[in-house]
PDB file of C-alpha atoms in Angstrom:
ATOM      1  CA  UNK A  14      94.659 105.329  57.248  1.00 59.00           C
ATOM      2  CA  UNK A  15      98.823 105.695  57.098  1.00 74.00           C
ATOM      3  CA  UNK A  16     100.494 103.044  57.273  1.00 86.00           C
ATOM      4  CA  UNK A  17     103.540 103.077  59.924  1.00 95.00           C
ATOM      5  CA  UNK A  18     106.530 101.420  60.657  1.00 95.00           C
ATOM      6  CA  UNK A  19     107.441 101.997  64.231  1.00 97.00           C
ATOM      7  CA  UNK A  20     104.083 101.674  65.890  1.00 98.00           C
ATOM      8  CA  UNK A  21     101.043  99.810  65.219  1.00 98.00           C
ATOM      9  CA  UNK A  22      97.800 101.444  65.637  1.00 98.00           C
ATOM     10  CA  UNK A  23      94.049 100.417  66.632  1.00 98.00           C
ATOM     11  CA  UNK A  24      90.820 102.160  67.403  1.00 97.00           C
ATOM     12  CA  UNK A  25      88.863 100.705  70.188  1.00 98.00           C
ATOM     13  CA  UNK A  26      85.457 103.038  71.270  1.00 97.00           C
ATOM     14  CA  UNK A  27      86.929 106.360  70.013  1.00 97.00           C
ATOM     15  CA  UNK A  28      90.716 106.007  71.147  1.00 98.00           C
ATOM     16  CA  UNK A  29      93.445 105.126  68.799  1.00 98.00           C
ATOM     17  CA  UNK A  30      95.145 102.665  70.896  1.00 99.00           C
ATOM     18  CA  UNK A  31      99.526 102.749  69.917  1.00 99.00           C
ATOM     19  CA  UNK A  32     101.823  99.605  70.417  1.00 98.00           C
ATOM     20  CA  UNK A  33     105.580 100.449  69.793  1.00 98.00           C
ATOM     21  CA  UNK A  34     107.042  98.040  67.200  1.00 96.00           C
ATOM     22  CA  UNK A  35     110.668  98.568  69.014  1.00 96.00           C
ATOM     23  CA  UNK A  36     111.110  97.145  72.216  1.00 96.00           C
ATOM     24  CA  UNK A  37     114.643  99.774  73.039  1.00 96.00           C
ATOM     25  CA  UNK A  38     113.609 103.579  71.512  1.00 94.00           C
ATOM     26  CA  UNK A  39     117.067 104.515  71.161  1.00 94.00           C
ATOM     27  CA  UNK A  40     118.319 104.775  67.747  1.00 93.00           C
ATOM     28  CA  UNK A  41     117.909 108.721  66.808  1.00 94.00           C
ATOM     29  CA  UNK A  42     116.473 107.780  63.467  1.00 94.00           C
ATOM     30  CA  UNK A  43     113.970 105.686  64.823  1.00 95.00           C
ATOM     31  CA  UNK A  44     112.888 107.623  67.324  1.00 96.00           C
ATOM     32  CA  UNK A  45     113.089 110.485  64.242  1.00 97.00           C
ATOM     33  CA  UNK A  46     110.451 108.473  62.637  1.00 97.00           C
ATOM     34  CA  UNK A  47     108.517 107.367  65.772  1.00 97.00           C
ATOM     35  CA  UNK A  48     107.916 111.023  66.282  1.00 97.00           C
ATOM     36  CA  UNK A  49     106.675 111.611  62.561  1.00 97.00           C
ATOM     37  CA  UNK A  50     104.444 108.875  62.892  1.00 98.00           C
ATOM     38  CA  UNK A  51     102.731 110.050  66.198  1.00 98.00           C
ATOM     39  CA  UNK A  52     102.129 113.432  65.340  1.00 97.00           C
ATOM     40  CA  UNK A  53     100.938 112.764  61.943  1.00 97.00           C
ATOM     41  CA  UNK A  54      97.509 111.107  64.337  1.00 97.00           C
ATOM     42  CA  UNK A  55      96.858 113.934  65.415  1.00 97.00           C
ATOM     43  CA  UNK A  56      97.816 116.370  62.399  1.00 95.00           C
ATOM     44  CA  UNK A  57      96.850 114.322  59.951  1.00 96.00           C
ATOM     45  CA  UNK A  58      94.559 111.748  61.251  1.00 96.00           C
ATOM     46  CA  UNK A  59      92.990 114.407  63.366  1.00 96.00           C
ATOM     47  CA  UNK A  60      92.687 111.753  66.402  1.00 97.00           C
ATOM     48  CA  UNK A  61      91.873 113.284  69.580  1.00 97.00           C
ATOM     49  CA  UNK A  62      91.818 110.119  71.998  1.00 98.00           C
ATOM     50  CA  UNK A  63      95.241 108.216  72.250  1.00 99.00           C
ATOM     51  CA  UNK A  64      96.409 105.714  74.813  1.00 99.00           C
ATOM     52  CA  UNK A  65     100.316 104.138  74.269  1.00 99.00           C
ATOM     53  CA  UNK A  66     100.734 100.956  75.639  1.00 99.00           C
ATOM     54  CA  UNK A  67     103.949 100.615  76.296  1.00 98.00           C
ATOM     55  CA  UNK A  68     103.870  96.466  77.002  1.00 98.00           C
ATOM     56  CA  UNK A  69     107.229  94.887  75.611  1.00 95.00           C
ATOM     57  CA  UNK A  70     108.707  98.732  75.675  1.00 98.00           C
ATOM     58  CA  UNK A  71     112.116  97.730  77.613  1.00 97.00           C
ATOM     59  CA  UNK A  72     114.057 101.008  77.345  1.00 96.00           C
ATOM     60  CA  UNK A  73     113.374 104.721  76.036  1.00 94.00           C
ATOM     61  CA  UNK A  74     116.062 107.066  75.881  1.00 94.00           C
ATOM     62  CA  UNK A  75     115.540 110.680  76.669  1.00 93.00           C
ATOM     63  CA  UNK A  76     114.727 111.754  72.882  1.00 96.00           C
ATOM     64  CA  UNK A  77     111.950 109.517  73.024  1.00 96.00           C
ATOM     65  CA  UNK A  78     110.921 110.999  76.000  1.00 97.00           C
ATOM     66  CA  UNK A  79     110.872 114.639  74.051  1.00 96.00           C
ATOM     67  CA  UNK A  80     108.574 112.859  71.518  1.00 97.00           C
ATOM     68  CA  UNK A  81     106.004 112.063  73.953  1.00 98.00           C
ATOM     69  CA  UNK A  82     105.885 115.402  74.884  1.00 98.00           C
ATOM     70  CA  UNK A  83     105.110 116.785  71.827  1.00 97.00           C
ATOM     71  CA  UNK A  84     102.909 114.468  70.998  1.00 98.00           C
ATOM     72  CA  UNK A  85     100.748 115.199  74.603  1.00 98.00           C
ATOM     73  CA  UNK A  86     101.307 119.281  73.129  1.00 98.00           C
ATOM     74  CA  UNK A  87      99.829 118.665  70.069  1.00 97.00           C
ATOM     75  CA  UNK A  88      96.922 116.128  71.591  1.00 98.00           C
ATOM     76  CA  UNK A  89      96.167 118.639  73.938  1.00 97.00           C
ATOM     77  CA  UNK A  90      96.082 121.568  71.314  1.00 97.00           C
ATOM     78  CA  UNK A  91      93.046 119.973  69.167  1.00 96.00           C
ATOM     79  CA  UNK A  92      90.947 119.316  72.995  1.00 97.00           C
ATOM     80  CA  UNK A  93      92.146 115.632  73.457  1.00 98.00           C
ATOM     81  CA  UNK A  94      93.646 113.140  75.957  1.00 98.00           C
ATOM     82  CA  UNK A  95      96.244 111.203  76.142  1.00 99.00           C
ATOM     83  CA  UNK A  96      96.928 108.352  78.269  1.00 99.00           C
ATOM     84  CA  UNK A  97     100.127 105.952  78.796  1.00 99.00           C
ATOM     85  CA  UNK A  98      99.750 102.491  80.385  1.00 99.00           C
ATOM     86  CA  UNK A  99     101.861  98.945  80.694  1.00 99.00           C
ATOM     87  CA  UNK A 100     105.175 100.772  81.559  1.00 98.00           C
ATOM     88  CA  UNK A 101     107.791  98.861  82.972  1.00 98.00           C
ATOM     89  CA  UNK A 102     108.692  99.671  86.119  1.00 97.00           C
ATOM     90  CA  UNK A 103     112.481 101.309  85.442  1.00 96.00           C
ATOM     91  CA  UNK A 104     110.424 103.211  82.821  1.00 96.00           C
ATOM     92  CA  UNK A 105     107.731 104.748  85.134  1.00 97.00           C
ATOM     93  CA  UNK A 106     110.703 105.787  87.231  1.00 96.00           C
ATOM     94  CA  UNK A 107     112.658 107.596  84.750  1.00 95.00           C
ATOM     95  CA  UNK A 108     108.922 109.206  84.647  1.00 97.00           C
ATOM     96  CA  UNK A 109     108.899 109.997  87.907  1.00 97.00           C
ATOM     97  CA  UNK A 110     112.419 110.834  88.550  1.00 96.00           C
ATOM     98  CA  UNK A 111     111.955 113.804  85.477  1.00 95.00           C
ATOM     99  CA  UNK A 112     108.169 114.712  87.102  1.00 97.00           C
ATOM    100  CA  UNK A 113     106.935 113.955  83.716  1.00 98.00           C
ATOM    101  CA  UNK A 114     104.518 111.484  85.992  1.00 98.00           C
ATOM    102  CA  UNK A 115     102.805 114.768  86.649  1.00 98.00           C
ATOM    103  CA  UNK A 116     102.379 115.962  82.919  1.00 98.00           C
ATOM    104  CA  UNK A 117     101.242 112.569  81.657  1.00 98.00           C
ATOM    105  CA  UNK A 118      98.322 110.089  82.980  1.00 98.00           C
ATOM    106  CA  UNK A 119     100.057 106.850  83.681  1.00 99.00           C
ATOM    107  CA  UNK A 120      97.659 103.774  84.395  1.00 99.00           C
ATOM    108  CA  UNK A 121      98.404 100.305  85.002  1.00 98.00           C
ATOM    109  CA  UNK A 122      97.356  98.618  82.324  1.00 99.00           C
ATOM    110  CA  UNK A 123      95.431  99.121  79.083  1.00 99.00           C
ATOM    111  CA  UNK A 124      92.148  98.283  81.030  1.00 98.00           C
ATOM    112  CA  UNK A 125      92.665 100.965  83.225  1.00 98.00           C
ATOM    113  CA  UNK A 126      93.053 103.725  80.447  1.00 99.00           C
ATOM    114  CA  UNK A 127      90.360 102.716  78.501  1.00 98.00           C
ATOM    115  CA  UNK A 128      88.405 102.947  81.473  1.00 98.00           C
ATOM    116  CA  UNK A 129      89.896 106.692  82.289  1.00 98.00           C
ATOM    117  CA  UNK A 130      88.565 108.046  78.963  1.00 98.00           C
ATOM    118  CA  UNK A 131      85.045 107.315  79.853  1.00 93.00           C
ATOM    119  CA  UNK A 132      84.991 109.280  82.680  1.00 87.00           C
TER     120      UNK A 132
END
């Protein structure tokens, strides 16, 4: 298993569960690396199942944002699912104010999303 630096990563009945070491994703060389490191579990790692938990996440700028995407691209791309949960609410709005609501599944809390990948 890598070892990483901006998020911390667990597995939990097939899904790699991701906490975000940051609590602002702003600095471009962070978010650089916070990229690297979340599409090396699916290139690398080969991990199909991922749920971010975004609990003590206060900000995310809009490079971030273009991370997630990628990262939901490439999940996607090897038959997988991911899942985003414990968003604050001025981040679920940014979500929904860009539509990206609509690309990404967005539940409550971690409970939730574990729950969503048994279906």
């Amino acid at each position: 298993m890598a070892t990483y630096r901006r998020i911390s990563v667990t597995e939990e009945d097939g899904v790699s569960i991701v906490r975000f070491v940051d609590k602002k994703i702003v600095d471009s060389g962070s978010i650089e690396q916070l990229g690297e490191e979340l599409n090396a579990l699916v290139t690398v790692e080969k991990r199909p199942n991922i749920l971010l938990n975004f609990d003590g996440v206060d900000f995310l700028s809009s490079a971030a944002l273009n991370k997630l995407i990628s990262l939901n691209t490439k999940v996607k791309g090897i038959a997988g699912r991911l899942k985003l949960s414990n968003l604050r609410a001025e981040i679920k709005e940014v979500f929904k104010i860009t539509k990206l609501d609509r690309l990404f599944d967005l539940r409550a809390t971690q409970d939730d999303a574990m729950a969503a990948f048994k279906l």
